[in-house]
Short mmCIF file of C-alpha atoms in Angstrom, two decimals:
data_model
loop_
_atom_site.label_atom_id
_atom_site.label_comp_id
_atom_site.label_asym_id
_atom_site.label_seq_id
_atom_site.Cartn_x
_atom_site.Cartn_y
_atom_site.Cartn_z
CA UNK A 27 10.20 25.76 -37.11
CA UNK A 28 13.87 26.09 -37.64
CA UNK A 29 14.33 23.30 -35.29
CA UNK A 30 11.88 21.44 -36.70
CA UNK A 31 13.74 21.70 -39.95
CA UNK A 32 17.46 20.68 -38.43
CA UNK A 33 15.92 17.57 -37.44
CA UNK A 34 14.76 16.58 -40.66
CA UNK A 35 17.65 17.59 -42.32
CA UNK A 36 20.26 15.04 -39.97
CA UNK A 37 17.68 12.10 -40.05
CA UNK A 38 18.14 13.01 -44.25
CA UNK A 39 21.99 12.21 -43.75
CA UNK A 40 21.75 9.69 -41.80
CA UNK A 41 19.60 8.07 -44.54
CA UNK A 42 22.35 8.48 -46.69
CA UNK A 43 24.55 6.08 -44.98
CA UNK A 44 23.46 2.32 -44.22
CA UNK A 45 21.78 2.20 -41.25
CA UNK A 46 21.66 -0.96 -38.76
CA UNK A 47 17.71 -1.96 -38.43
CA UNK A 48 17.94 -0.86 -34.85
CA UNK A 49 18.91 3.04 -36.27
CA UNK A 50 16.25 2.58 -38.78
CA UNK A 51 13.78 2.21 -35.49
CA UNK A 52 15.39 5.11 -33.55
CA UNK A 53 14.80 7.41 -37.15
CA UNK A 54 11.25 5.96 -36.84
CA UNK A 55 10.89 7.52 -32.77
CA UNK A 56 12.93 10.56 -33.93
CA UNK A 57 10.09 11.07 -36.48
CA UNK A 58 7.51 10.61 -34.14
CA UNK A 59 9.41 13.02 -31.68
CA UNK A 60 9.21 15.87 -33.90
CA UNK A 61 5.88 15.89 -33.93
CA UNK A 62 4.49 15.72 -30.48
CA UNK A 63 2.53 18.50 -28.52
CA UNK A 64 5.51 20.62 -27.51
CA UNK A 65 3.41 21.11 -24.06
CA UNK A 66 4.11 17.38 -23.30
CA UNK A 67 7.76 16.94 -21.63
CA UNK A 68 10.71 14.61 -23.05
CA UNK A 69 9.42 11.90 -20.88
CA UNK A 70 5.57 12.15 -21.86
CA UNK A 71 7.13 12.45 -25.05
CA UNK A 72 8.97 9.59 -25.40
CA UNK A 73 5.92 7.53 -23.68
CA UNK A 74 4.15 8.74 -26.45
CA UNK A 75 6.49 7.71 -29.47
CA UNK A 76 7.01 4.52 -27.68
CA UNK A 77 3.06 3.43 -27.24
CA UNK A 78 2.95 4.61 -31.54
CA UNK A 79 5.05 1.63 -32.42
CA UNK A 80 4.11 -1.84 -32.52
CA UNK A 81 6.60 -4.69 -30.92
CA UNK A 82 6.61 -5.90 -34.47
CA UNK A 83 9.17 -3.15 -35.39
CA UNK A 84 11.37 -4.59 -33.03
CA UNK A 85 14.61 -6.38 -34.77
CA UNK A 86 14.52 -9.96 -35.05
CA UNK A 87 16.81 -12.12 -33.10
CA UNK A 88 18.72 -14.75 -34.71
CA UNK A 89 16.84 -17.80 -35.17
CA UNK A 90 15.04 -18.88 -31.70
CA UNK A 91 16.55 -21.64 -29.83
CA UNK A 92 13.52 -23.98 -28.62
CA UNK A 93 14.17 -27.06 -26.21
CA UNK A 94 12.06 -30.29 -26.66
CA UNK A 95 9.86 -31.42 -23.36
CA UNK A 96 11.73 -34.41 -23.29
CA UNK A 97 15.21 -32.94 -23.37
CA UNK A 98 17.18 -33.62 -20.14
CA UNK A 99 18.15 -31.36 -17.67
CA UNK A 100 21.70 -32.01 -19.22
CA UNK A 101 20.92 -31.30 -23.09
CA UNK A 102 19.11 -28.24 -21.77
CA UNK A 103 22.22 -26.72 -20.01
CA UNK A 104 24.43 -27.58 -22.94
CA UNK A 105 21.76 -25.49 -25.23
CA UNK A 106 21.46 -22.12 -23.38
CA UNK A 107 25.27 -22.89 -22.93
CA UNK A 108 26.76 -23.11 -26.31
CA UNK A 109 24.05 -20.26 -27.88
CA UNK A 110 24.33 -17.89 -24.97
CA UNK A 111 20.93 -17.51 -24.04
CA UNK A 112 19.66 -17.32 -20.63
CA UNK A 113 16.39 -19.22 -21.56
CA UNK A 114 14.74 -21.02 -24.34
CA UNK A 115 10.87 -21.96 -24.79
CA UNK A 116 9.92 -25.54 -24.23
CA UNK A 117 7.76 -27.28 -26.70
CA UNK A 118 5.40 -29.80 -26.11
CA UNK A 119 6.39 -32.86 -28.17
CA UNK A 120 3.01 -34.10 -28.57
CA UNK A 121 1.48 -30.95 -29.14
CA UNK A 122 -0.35 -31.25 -32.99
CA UNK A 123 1.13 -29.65 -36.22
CA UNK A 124 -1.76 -27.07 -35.67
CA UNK A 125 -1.69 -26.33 -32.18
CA UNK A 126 -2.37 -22.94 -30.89
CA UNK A 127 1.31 -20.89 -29.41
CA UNK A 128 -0.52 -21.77 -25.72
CA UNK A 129 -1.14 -25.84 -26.63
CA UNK A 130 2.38 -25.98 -28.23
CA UNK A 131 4.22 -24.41 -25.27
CA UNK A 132 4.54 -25.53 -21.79
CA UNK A 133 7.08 -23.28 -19.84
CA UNK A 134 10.33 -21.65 -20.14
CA UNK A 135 13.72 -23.25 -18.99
CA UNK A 136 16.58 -20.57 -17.89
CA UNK A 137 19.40 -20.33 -15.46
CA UNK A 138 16.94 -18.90 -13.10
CA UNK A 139 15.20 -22.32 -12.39
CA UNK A 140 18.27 -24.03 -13.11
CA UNK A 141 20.02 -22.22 -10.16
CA UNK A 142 17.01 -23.09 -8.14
CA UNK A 143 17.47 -26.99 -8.88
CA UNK A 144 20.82 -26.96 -8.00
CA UNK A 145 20.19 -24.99 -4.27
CA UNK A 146 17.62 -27.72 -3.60
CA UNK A 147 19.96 -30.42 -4.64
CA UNK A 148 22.45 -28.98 -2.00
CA UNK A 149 20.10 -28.78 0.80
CA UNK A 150 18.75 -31.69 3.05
CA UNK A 151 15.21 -31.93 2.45
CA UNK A 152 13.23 -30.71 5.36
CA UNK A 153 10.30 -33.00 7.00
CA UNK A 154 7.44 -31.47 5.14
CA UNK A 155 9.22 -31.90 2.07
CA UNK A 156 8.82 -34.74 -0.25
CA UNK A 157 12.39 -37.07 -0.07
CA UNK A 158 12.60 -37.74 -3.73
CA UNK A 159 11.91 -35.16 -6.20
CA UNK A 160 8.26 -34.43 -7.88
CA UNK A 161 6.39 -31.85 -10.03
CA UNK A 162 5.97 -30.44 -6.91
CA UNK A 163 9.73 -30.55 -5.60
CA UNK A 164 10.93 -28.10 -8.20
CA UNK A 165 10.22 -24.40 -8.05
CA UNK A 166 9.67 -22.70 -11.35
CA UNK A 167 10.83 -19.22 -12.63
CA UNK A 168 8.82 -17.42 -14.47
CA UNK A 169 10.10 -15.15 -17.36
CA UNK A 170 13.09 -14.72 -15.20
CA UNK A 171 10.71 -13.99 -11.84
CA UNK A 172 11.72 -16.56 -9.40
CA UNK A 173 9.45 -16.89 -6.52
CA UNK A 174 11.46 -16.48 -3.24
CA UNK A 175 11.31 -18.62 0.05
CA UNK A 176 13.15 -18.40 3.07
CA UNK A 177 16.56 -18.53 2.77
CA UNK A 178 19.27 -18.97 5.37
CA UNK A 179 22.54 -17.38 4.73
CA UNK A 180 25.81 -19.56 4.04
CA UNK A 181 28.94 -18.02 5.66
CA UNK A 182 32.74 -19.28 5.30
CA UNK A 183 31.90 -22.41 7.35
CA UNK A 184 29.41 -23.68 5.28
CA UNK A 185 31.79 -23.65 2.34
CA UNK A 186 32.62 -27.29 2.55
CA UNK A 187 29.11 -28.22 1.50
CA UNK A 188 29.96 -28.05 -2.21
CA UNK A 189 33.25 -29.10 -1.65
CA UNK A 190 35.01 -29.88 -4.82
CA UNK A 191 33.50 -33.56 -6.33
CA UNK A 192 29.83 -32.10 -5.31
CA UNK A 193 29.09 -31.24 -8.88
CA UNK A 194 30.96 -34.16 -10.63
CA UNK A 195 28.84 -36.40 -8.32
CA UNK A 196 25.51 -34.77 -9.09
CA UNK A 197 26.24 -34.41 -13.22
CA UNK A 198 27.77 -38.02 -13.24
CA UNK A 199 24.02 -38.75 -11.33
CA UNK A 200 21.14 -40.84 -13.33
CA UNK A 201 19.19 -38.46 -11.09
CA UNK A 202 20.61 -35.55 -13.20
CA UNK A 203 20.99 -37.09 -16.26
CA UNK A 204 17.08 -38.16 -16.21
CA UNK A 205 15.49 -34.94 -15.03
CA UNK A 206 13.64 -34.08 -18.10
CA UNK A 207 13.05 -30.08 -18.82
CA UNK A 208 9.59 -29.98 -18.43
CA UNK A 209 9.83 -30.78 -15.00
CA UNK A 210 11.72 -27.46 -13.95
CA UNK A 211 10.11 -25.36 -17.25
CA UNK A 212 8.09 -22.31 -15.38
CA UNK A 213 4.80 -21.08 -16.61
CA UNK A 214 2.65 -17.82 -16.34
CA UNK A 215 -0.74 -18.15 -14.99
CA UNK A 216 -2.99 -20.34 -17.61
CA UNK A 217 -0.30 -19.98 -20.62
CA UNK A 218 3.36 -21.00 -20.90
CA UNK A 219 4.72 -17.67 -20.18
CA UNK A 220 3.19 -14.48 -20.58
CA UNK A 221 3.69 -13.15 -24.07
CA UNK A 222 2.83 -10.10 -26.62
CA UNK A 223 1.00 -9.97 -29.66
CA UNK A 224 2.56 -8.24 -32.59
CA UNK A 225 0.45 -5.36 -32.42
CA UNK A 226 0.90 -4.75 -28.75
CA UNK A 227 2.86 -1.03 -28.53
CA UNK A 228 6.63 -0.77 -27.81
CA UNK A 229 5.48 0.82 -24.62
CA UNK A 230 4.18 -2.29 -23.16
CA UNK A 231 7.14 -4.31 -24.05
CA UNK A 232 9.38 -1.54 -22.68
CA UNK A 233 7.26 -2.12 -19.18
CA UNK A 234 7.41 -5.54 -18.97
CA UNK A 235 11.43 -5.31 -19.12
CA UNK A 236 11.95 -2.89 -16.64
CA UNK A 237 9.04 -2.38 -13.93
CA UNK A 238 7.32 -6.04 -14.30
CA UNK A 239 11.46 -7.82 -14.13
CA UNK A 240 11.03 -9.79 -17.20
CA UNK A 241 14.30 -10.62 -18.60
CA UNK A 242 12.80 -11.42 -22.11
CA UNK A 243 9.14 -10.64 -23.61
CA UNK A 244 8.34 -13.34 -26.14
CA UNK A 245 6.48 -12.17 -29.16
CA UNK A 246 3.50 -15.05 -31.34
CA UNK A 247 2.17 -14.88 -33.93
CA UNK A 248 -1.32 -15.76 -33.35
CA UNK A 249 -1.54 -17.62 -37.05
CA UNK A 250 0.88 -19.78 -36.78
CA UNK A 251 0.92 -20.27 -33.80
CA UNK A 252 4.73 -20.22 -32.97
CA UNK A 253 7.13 -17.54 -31.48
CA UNK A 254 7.75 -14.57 -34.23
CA UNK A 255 10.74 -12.86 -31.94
CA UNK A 256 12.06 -12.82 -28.47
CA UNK A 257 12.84 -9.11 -27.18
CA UNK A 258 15.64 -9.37 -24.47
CA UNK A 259 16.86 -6.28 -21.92
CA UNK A 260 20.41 -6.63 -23.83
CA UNK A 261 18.43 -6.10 -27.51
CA UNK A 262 16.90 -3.26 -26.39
CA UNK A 263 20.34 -1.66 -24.88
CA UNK A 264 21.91 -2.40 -28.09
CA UNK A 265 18.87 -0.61 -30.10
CA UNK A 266 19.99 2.49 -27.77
CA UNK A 267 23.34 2.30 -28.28
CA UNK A 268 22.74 2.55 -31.72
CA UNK A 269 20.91 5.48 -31.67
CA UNK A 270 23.75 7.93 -30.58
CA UNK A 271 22.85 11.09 -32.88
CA UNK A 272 19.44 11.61 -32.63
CA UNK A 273 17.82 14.54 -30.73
CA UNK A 274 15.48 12.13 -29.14
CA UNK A 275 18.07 9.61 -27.68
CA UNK A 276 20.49 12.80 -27.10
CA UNK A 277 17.83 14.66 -24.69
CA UNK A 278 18.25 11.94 -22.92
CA UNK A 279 21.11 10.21 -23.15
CA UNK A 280 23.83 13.29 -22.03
CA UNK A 281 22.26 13.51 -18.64
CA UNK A 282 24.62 12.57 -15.86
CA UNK A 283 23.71 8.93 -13.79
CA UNK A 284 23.07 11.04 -11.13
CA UNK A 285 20.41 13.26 -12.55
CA UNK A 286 18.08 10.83 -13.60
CA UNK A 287 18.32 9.08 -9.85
CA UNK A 288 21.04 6.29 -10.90
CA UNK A 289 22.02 3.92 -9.24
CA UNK A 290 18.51 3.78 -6.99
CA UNK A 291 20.09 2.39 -4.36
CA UNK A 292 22.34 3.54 -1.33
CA UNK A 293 25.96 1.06 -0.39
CA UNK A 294 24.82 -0.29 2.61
CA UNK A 295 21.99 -1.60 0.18
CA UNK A 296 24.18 -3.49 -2.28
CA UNK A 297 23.08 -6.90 -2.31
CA UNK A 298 26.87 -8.60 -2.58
CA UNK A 299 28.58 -11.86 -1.25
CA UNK A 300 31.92 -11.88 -0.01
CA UNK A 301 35.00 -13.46 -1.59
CA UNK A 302 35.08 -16.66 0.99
CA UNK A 303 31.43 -16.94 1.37
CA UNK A 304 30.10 -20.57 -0.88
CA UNK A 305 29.87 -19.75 -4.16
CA UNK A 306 26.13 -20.86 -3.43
CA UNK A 307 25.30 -18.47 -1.31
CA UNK A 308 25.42 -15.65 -4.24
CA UNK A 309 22.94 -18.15 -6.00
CA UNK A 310 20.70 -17.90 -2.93
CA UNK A 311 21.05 -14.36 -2.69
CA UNK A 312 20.18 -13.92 -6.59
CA UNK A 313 16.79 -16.15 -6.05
CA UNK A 314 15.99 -14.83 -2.71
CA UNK A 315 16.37 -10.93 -4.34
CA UNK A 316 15.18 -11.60 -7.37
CA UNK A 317 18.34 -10.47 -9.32
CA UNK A 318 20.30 -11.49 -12.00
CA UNK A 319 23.97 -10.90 -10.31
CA UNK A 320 25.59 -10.08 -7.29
CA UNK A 321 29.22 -8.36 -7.05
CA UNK A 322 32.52 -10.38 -5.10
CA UNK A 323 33.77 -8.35 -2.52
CA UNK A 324 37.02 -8.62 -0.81
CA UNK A 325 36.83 -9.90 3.04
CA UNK A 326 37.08 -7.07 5.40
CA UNK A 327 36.52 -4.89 2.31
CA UNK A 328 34.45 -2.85 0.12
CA UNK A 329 36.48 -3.23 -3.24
CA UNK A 330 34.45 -5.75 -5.56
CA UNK A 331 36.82 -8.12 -7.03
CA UNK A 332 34.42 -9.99 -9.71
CA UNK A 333 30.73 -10.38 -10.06
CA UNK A 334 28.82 -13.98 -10.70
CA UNK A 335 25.38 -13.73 -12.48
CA UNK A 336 22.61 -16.68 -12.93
CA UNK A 337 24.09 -17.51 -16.48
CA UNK A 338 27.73 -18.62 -14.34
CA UNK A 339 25.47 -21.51 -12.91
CA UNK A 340 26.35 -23.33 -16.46
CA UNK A 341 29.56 -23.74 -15.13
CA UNK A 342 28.67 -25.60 -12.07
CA UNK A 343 27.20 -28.32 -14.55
CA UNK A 344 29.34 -28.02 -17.51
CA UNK A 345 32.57 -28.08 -16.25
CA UNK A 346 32.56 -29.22 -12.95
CA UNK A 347 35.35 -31.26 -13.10
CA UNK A 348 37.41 -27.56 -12.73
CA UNK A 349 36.79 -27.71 -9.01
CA UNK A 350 37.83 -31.11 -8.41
CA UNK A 351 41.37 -30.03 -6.50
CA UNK A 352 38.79 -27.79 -4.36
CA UNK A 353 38.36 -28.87 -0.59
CA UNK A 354 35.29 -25.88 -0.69
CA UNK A 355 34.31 -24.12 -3.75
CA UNK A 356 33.84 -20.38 -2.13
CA UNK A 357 33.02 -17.47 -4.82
CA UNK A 358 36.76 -16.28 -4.95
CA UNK A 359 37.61 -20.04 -6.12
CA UNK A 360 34.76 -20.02 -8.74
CA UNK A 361 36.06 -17.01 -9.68
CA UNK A 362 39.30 -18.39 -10.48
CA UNK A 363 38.33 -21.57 -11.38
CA UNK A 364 36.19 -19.77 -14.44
CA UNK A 365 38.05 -17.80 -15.37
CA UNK A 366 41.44 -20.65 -15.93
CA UNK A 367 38.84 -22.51 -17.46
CA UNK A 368 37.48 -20.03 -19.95
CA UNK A 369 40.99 -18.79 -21.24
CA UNK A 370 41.13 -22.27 -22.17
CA UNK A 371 38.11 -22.58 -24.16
CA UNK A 372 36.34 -19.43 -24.84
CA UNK A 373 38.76 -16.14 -24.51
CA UNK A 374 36.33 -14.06 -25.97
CA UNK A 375 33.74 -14.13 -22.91
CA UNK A 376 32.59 -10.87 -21.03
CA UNK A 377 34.17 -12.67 -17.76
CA UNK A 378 37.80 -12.24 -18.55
CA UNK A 379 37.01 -8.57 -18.81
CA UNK A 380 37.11 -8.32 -15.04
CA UNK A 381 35.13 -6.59 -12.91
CA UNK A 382 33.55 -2.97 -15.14
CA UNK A 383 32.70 -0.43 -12.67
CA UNK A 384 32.24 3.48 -13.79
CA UNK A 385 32.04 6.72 -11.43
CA UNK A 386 28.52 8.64 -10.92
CA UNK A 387 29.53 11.86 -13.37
CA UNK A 388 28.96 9.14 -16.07
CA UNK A 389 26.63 9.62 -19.00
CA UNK A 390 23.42 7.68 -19.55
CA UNK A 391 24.61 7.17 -23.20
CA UNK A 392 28.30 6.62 -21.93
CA UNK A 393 26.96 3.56 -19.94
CA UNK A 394 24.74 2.49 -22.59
CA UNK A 395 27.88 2.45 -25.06
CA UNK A 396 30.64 0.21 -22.04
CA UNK A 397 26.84 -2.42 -20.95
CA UNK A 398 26.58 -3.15 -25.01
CA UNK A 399 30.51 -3.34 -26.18
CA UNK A 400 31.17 -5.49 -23.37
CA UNK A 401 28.16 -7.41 -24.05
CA UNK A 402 27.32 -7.35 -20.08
CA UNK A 403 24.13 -7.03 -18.04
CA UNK A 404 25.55 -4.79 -15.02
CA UNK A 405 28.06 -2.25 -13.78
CA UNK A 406 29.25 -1.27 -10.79
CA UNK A 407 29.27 2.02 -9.58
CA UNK A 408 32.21 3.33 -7.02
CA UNK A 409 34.09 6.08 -5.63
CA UNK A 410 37.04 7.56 -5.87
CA UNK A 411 38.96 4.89 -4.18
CA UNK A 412 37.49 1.81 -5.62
CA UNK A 413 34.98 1.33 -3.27
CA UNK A 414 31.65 0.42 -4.28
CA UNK A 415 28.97 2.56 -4.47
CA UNK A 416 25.75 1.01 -6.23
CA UNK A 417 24.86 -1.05 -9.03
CA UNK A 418 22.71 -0.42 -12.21
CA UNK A 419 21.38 -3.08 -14.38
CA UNK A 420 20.00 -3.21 -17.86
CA UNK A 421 16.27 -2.74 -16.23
CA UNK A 422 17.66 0.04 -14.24
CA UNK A 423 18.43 2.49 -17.71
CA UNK A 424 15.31 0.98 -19.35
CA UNK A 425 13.07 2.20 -16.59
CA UNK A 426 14.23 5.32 -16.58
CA UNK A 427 13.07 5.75 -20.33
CA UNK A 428 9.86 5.46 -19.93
CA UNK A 429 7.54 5.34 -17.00
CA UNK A 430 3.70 3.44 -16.83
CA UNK A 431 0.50 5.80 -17.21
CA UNK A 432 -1.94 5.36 -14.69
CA UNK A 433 -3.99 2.25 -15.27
CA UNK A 434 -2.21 1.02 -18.23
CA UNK A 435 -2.37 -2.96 -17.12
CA UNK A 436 -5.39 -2.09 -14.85
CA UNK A 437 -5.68 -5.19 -12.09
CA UNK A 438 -3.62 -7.74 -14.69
CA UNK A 439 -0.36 -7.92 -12.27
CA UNK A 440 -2.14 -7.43 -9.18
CA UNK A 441 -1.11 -10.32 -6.72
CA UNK A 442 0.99 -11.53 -9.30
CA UNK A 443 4.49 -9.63 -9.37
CA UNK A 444 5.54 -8.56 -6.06
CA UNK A 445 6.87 -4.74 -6.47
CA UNK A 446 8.83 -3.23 -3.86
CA UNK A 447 7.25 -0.45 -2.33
CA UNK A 448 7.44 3.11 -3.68
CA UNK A 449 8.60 1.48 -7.14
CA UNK A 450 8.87 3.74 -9.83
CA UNK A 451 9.10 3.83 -13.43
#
């Protein structure tokens, strides 16, 4: 009872003081918290608070960013570029006034599928594949789920196939310049991208961003007909961050990275490209893994010296005359090349940071705090001497808040998402 009454009494001053509307939701799960069956543990617990609130609780985003169908490849770059966004809903232009969310939509458009455009442009097309591009020709990427193919590997002599006037040549193309965004948009089974209801729980959305690998969860509103909110991995880090205080976040949140099993994976697992590899390959690597980033790495070494991610593909397409002076365009030259570029014209970007790495006696909470002030999506994990160690990813923290009950989605995903074996939530 006395504990009971603490809690009530800190969520009282905390009331007291303005509160950001992602506090005001954490007050709402540390309300919920208090009351559970005290049988259940923190985890069931948190399930439970979780599956109580409906997505509609969630923050806003800023206004959403949609992209015509007849936008060009070009206009769509220069969209997710200058708002920041790794992917925008495409409407259809001759969809009616009245159209349902499903008739007004046709895909999503993200780095994702842009990357994948660009690795096709850069490789000879093979005899059973069409020699001018098609509906078919494109892949698509699905909520930020690519669908991978075989993939070779690109190694230090390959480097000269992007040499420096590649991407000049292919953004100065009518080729480029009249690819239209529907044709490289991705969609979800018989809708435009798989999508929550208002009422659907926080639980599901919470699932969808870390087991299913959705990057963002779309919320409609069924009467209008239109997108109400767009829940991203990052919003969700930043609610946590900004619950630092109550018991509920702080059960949780003081345990060491290595006592809730983070990072998952071992060094000799570290999906990573080295420093004169193509900067391509990392691209390939990212859509053959189905991952958002990859880390640098030094040649002969284990140190990472930088880290590309799918959103660095604008810069292939945006600025490609910064490579011109290039004979190959490896990742350490991207590196550079980005980074000269962006002290130019945006000093404020997460990439001038270098690369943020943290040690395994780190807090949950302390990680949550560095992913959301630096306004990444990643950080790398190493020893003692700089070496690295593992990775862990917004998805990563996310699924270790909350974990799926048996059956929840029944046989929705089956066939659908690939999982890795012996996933877990």
């Amino acid at each position: 009872m006395a504990s009971l009454q603490l809690r009530r009494e800190s969520s009282m001053d905390q009331q007291e003081s303005p509160r950001s509307p992602e506090a005001k939701l954490g007050m709402k799960v540390e309300d919920l918290w208090g009351v559970q069956e005290p049988k259940l543990s923190p985890n069931e617990k948190l399930n439970a608070c979780f599956e109580s609130i409906p997505v509609s609780a969630f923050p806003l985003a800023p206004q959403g960013i949609e992209i015509k169908s007849d936008a060009s490849l070009a206009e769509a770059v220069q969209i997710l570029a200058q708002n920041k966004i790794l992917s925008a809903p495409v409407v259809d232009i001759n969809a009616p006034e009245d159209a349902t969310w499903i008739d007004r939509y046709i895909g999503i458009v993200e780095f994702a599928g842009i990357a994948i455009w660009i690795l096709q442009q850069s490789e000879p097309p093979s005899p059973r594949s069409p020699s001018s591009p098609s509906g078919t020709y494109f892949a698509v990427s699905i909520n930020g789920m690519t669908s991978a193919v075989g993939l070779g590997t690109l190694g230090p002599e390959d480097a000269s196939i992007t040499s420096g006037d590649f991407f000049e040549a292919l953004t100065s193309s009518k080729f480029y310049k009249n690819t239209k965004v529907r044709d490289i948009s991705g969609t979800f089974r018989w809708a435009p991208f798989l999508a929550l209801q208002k009422s659907n729980s926080f639980l599901t959305m919470l699932l969808l961003l870390s087991k299913y690998k959705m990057k963002s969860v779309p919320v409609v509103d069924l009467g209008d007909g239109k997108i109400n909110n767009i829940i991203t991995q990052s919003a969700v880090i930043h609610m946590l961050a900004e619950c630092t205080g109550f018991h509920w976040f702080e059960s949780w949140g003081t345990k060491k990275l290595s006592e809730i099993g983070l990072p998952t994976m071992s060094p000799k697992e570290i999906i990573k490209v080295h420093e004169d590899q193509p900067v391509l390959q990392a691209f390939k690597l990212m859509r053959k893994n189905r991952i958002g980033g990859v880390p640098v790495v030094e040649s002969g070494g284990k140190k990472a010296i930088g880290n590309i991610s799918l959103r660095d593909v604008q810069f292939l397409l945006t600025a490609p005359e910064i490579y011109r002076d290039y004979r190959s365009i490896t990742a350490k030259n991207f590196l550079i090349a980005v980074k000269n570029y962006l002290e130019k014209h945006d000093k404020r970007s997460p990439m001038l940071s270098g690369t943020v790495t943290c040690k395994r006696d780190k807090t949950i909470k302390e990680l949550i705090q560095t992913l959301d002030s630096e306004k990444i999506h990643r950080m790398y994990v190493v020893d003692d001497d700089g070496n690295l160690e593992g990775v862990i990813t917004l998805r990563d923290i996310i699924s270790r808040l909350v974990h799926e009950p048996h059956g929840y989605f029944g046989d929705f995903f089956d066939g659908v998402l690939p999982l890795p074996e012996n996933c877990r939530v």
